[in-house]
PDB file of C-alpha atoms and ligand atoms in Angstrom:
ATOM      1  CA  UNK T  32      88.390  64.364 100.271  1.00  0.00           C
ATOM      2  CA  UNK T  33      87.537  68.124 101.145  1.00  0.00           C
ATOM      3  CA  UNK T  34      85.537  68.643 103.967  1.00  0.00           C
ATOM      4  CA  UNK T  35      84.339  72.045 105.158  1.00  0.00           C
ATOM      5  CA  UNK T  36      83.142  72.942 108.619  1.00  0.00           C
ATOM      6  CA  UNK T  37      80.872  75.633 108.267  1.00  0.00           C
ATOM      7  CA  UNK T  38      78.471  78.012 109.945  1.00  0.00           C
ATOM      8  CA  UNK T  39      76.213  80.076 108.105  1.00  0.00           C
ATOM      9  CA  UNK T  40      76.871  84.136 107.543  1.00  0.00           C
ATOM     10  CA  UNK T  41      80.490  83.349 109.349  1.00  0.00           C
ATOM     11  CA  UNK T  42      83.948  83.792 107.882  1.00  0.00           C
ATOM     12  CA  UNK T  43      83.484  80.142 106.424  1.00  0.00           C
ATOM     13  CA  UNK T  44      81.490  81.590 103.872  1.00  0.00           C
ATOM     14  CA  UNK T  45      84.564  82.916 102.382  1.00  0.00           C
ATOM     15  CA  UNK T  46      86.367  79.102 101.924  1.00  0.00           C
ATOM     16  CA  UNK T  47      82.895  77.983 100.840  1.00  0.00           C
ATOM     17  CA  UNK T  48      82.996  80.565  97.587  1.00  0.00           C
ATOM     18  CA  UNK T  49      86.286  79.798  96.783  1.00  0.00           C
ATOM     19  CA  UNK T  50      85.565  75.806  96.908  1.00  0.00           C
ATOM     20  CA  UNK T  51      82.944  77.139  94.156  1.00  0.00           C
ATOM     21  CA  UNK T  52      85.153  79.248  92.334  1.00  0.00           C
ATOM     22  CA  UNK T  53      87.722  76.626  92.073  1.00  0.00           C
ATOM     23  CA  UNK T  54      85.275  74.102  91.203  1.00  0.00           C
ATOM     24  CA  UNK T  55      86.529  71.455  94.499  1.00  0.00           C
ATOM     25  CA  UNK T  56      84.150  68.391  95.253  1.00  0.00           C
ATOM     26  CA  UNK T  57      83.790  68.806  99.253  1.00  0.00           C
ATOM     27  CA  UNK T  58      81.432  67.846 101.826  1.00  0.00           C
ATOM     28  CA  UNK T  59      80.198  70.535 103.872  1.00  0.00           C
ATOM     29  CA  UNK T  60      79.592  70.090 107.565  1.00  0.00           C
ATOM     30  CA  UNK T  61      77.486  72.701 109.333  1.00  0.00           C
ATOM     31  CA  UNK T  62      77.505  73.724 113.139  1.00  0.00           C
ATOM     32  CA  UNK T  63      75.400  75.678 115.263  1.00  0.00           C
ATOM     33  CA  UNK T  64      76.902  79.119 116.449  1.00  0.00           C
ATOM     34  CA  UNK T  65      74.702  78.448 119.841  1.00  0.00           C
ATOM     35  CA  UNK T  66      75.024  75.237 121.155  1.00  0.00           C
ATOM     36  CA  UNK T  67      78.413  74.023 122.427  1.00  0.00           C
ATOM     37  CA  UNK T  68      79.562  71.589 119.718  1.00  0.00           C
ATOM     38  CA  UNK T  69      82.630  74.139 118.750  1.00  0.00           C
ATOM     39  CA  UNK T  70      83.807  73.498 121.825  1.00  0.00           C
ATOM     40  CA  UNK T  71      83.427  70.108 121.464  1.00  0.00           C
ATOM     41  CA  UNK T  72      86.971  68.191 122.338  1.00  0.00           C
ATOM     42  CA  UNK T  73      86.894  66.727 118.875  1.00  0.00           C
ATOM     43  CA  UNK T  74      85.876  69.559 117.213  1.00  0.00           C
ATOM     44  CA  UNK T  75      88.771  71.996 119.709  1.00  0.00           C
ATOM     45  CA  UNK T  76      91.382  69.266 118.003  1.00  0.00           C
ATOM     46  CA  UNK T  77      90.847  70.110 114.199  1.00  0.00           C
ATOM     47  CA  UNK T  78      90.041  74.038 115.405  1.00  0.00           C
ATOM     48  CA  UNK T  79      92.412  75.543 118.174  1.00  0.00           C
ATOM     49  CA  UNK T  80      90.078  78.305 119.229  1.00  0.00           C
ATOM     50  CA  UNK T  81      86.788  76.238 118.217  1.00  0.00           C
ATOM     51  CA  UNK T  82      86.131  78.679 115.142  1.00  0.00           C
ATOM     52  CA  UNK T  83      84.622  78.335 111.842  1.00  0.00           C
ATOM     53  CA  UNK T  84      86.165  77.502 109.418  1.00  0.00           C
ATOM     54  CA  UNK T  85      88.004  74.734 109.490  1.00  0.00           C
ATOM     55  CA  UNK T  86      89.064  72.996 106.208  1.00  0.00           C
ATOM     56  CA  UNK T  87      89.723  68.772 106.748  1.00  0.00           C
ATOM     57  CA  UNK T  88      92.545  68.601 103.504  1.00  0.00           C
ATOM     58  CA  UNK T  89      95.583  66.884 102.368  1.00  0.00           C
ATOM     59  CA  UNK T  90      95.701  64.322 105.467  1.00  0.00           C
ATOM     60  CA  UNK T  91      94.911  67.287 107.920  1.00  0.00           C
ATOM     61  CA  UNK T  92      92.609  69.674 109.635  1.00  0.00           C
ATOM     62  CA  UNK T  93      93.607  74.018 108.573  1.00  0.00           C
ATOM     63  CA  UNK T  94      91.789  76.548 110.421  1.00  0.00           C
ATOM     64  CA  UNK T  95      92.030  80.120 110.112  1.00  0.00           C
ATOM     65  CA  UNK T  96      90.375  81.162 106.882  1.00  0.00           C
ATOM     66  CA  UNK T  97      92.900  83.750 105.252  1.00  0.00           C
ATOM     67  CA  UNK T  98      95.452  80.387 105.887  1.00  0.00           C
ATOM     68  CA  UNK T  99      92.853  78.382 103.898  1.00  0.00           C
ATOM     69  CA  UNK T 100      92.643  80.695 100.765  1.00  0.00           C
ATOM     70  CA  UNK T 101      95.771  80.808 100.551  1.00  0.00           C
ATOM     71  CA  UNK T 102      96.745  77.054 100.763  1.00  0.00           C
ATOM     72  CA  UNK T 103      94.335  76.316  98.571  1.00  0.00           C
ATOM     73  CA  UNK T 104      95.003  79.471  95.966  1.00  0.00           C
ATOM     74  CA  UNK T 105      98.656  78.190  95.932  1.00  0.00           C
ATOM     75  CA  UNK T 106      97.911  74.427  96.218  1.00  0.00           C
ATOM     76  CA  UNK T 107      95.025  74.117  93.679  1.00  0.00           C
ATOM     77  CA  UNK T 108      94.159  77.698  92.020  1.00  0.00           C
ATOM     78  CA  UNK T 109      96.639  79.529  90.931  1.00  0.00           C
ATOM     79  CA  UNK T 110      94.280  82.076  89.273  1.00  0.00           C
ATOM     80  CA  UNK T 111      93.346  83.062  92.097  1.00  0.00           C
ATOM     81  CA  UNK T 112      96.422  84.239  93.188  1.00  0.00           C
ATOM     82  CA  UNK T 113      97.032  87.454  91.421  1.00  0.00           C
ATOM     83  CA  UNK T 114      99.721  88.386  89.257  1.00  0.00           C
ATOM     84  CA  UNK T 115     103.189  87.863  90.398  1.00  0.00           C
ATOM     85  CA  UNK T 116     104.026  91.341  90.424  1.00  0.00           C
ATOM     86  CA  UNK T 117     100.600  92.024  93.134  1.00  0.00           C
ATOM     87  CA  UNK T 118     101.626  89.368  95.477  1.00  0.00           C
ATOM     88  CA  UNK T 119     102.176  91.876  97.912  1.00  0.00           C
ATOM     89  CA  UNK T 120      98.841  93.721  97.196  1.00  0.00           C
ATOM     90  CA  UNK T 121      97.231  89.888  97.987  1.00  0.00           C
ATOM     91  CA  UNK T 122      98.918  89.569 100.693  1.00  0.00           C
ATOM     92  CA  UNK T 123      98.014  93.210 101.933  1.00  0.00           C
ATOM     93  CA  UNK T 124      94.765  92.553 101.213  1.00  0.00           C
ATOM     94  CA  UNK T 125      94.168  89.089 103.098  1.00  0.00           C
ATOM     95  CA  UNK T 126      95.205  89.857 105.991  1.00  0.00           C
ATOM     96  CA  UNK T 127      93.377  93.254 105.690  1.00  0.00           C
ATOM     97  CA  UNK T 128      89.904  90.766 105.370  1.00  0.00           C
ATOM     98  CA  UNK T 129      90.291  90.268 109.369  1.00  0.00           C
ATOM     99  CA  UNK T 130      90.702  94.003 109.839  1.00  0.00           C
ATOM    100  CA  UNK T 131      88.127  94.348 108.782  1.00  0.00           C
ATOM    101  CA  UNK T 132      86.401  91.361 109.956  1.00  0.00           C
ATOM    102  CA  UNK T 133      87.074  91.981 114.073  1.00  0.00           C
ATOM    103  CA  UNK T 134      85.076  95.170 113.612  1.00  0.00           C
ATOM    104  CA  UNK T 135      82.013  93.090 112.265  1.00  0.00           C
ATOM    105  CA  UNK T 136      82.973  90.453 115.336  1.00  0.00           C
ATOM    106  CA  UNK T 137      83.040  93.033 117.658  1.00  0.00           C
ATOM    107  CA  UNK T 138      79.262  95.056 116.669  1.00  0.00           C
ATOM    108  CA  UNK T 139      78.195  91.274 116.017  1.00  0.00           C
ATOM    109  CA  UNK T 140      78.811  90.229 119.598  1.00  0.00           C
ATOM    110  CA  UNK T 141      77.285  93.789 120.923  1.00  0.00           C
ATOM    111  CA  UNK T 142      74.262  94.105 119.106  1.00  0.00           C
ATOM    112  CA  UNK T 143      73.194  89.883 118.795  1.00  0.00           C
ATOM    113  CA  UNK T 144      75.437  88.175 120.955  1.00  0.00           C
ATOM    114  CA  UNK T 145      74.618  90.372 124.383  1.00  0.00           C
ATOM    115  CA  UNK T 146      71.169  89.432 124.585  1.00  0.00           C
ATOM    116  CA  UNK T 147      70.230  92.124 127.420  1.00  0.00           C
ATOM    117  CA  UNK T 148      70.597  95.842 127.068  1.00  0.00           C
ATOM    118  CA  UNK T 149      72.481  96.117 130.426  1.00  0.00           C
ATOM    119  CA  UNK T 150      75.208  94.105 128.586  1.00  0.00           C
ATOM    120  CA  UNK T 151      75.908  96.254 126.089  1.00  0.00           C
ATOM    121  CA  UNK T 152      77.591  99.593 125.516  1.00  0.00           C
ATOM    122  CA  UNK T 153      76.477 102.114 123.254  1.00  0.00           C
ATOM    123  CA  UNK T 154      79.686 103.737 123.524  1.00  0.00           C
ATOM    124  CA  UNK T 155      81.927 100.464 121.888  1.00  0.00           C
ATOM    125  CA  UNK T 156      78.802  99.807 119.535  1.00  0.00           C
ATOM    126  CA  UNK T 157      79.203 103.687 118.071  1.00  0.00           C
ATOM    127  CA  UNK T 158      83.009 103.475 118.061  1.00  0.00           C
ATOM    128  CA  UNK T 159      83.196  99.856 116.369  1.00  0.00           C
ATOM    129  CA  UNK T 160      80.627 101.123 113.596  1.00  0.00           C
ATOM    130  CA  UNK T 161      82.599 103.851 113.018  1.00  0.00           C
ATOM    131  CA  UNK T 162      85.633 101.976 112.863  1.00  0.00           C
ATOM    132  CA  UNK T 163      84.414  99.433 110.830  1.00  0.00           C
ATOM    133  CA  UNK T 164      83.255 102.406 108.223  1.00  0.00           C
ATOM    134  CA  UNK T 165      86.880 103.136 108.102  1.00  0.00           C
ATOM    135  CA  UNK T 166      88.238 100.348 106.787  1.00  0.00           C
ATOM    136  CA  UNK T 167      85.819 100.109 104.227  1.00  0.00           C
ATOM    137  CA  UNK T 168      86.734 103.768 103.292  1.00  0.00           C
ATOM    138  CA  UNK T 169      90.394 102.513 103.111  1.00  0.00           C
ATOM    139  CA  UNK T 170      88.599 100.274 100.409  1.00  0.00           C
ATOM    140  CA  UNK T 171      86.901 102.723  98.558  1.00  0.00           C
ATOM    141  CA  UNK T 172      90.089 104.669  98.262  1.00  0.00           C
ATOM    142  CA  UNK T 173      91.895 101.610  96.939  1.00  0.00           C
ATOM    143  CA  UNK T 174      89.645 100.682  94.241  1.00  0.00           C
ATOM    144  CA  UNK T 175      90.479 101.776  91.213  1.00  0.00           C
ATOM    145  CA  UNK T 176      88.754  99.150  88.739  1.00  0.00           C
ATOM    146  CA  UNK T 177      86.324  96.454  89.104  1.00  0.00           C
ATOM    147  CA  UNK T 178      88.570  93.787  91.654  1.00  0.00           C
ATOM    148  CA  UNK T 179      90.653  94.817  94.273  1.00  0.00           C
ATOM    149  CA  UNK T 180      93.808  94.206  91.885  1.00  0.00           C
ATOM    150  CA  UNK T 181      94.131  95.434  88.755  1.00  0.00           C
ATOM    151  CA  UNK T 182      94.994  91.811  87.485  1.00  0.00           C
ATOM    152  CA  UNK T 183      91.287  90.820  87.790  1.00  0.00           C
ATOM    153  CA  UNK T 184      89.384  88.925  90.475  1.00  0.00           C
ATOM    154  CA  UNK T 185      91.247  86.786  93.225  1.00  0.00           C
ATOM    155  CA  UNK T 186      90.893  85.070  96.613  1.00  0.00           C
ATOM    156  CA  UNK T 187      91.405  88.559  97.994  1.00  0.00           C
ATOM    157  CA  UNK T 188      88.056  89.447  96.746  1.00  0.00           C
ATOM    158  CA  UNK T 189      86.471  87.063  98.500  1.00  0.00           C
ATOM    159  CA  UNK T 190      88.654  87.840 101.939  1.00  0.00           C
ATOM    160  CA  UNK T 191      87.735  91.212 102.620  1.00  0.00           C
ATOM    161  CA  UNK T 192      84.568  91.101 100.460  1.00  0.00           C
ATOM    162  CA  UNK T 193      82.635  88.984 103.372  1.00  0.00           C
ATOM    163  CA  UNK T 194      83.815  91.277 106.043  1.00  0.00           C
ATOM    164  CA  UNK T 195      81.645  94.043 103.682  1.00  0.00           C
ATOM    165  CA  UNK T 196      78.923  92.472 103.142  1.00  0.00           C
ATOM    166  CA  UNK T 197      77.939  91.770 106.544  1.00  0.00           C
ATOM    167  CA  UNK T 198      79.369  94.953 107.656  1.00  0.00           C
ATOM    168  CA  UNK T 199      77.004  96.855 105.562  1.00  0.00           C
ATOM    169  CA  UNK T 200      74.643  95.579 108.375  1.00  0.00           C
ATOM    170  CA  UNK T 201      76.388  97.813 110.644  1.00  0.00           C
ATOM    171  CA  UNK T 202      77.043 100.768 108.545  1.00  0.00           C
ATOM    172  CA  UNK T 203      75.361 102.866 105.921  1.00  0.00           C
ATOM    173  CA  UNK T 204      76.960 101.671 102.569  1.00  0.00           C
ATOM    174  CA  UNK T 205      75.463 104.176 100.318  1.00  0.00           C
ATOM    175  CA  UNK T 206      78.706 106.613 101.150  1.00  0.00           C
ATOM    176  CA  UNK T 207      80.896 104.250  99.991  1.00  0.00           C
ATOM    177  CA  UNK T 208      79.587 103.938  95.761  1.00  0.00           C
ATOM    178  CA  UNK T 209      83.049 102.372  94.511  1.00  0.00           C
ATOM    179  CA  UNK T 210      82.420  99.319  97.637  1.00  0.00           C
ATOM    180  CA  UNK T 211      78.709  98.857  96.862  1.00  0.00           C
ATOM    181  CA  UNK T 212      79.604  98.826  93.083  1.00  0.00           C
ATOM    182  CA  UNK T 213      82.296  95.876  93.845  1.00  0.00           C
ATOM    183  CA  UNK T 214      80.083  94.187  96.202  1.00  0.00           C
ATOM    184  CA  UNK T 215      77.760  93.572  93.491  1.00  0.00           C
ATOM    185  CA  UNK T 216      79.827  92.166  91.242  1.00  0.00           C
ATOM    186  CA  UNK T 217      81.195  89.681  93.785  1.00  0.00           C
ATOM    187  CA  UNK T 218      77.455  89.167  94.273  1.00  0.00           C
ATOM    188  CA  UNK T 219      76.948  88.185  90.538  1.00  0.00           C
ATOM    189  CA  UNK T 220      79.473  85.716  90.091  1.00  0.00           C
ATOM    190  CA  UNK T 221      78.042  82.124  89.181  1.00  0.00           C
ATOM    191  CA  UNK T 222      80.298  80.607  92.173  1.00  0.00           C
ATOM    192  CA  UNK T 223      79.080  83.171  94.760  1.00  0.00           C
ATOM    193  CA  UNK T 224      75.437  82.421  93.797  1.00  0.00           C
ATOM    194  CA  UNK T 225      75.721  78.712  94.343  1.00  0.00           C
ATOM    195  CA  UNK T 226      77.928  79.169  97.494  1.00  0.00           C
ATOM    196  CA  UNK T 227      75.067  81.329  98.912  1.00  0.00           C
ATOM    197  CA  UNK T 228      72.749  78.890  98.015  1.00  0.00           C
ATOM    198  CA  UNK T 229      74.725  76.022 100.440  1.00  0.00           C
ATOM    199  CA  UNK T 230      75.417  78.958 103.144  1.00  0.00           C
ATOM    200  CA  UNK T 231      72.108  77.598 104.919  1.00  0.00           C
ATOM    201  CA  UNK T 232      69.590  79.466 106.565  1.00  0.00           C
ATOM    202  CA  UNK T 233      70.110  82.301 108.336  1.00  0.00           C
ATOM    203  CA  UNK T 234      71.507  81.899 112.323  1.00  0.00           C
ATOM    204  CA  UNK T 235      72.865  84.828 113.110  1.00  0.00           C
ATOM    205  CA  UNK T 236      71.748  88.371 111.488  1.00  0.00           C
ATOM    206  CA  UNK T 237      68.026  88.342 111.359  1.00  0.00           C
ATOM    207  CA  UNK T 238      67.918  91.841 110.382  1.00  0.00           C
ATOM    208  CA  UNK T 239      69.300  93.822 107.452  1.00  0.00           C
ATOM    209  CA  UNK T 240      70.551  96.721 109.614  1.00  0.00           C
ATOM    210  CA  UNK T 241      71.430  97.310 113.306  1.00  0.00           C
ATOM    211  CA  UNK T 242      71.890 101.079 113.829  1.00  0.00           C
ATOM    212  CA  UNK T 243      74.269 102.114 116.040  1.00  0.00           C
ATOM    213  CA  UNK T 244      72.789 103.164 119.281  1.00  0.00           C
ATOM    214  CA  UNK T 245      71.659 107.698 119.469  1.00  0.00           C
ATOM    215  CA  UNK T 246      74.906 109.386 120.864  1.00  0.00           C
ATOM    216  CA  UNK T 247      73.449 111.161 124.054  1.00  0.00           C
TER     217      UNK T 247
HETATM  218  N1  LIG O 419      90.644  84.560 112.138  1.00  0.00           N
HETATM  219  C1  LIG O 419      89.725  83.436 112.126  1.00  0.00           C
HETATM  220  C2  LIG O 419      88.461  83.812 112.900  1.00  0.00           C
HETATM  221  C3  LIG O 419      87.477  82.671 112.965  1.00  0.00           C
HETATM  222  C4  LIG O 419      86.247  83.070 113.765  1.00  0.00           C
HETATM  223  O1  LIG O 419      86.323  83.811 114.762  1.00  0.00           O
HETATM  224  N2  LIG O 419      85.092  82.548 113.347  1.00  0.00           N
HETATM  225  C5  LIG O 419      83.861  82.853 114.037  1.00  0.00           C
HETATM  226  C6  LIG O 419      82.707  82.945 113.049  1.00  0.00           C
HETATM  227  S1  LIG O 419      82.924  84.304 111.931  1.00  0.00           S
HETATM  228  C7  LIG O 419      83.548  81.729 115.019  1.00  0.00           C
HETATM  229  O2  LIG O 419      83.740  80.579 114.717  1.00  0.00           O
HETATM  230  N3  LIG O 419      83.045  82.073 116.189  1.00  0.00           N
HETATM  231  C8  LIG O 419      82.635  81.100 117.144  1.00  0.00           C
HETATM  232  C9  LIG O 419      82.991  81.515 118.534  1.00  0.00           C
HETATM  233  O3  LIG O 419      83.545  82.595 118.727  1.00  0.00           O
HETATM  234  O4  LIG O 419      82.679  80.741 119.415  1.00  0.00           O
HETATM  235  C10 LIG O 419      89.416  83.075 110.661  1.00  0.00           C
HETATM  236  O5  LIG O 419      89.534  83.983 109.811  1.00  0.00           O
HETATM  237  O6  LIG O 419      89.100  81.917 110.374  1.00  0.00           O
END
């Protein structure tokens, strides 16, 4: 038995695609982002931090979605893996998904989390977007076919591609041609459709695009 804690639009989209790419029965379970069952005791026991995702496998509870790919790339889909010879691309790239990802976390909790205006700064909201446009120019400079490696389309894919996808809420992706290009062919695999299609309703970005606040 697979079973998948999940919120929707959160980094447990990415275990929910690869469940789909790999073709894994599982049951989904979905939380709400804004009432306090994350930090539920029970919930706190399977997820140290009371994040999503959190994967109930092989006797035990795995948090921490780059940990999740990769057990399950190495314990069940080795296709996903890359070649031999890229291992330390996929690594590279896996744990470049969260660099990417705390930029997203970090306009996320400024522009929907803060409620108020008085809570936020326009300052950290400019800086984050710009720094979040950086690492997806580190990806535009890496591409140089149709999947981040040149052996064809792994779990790294779908690591960092979630982080750009939502972060093209936060930043103009029409500078970045080789990204959007990739993006859409993440966006057309069978797998990806019906993962998107169990994602839920939206919870947390209502809108496509939150500027970054006018510099004064
Ligand atoms: N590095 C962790 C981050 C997990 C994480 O922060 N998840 C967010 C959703 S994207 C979450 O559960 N946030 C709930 C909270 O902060 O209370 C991973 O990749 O799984």
């Amino acid at each position: 038995m697979i079973r998948l804690h999940h919120v929707a639009q959160t980094r447990s989209f990415r275990v929910l695609w690869m469940l789909e790419e790999l073709g894994l029965p599982y049951d989904l379970v979905r939380h709400d982002f804004f009432d306090r069952g994350l930090r539920d005791p029970a919930y706190l026991a399977m997820s140290p931090a009371g994040r999503v995702p959190a994967l109930e496998i092989d006797g035990r509870c795995l948090a921490e979605s780059g940990a999740i790919l990769q057990w399950l790339a190495e314990t069940r889909g080795p296709q996903l893996l890359g070649s031999p010879q890229e291992r330390p691309d996929w690594l590279e790239w896996l744990h470049y998904a969260e660099t990417v990802a705390a930029h997203v976390a970090n306009l996320t909790q400024q522009h929907i989390m803060l409620r108020e205006d008085h809570m936020r700064s326009p300052t950290v909201m400019r800086l984050e977007a710009k720094r979040l446009e950086k690492t997806l120019e580190g990806v535009e400079r890496r591409l140089a076919g149709d999947w981040l490696l040149g052996s064809g389309f792994s779990a790294a894919d779908i690591a960092v591609s979630y982080g750009a996808m939502i972060g093209r809420r936060f930043v103009d992706p029409d500078r970045l041609p080789r990204v959007a290009g990739w993006l859409s062919r993440c966006a057309a695999r069978p797998a990806f459709a019906r993962a998107a299609d169990r994602d839920g309703p939206p919870q947390i970005y209502l809108k496509p695009f939150y500027p970054p606040p006018e510099a004064p």
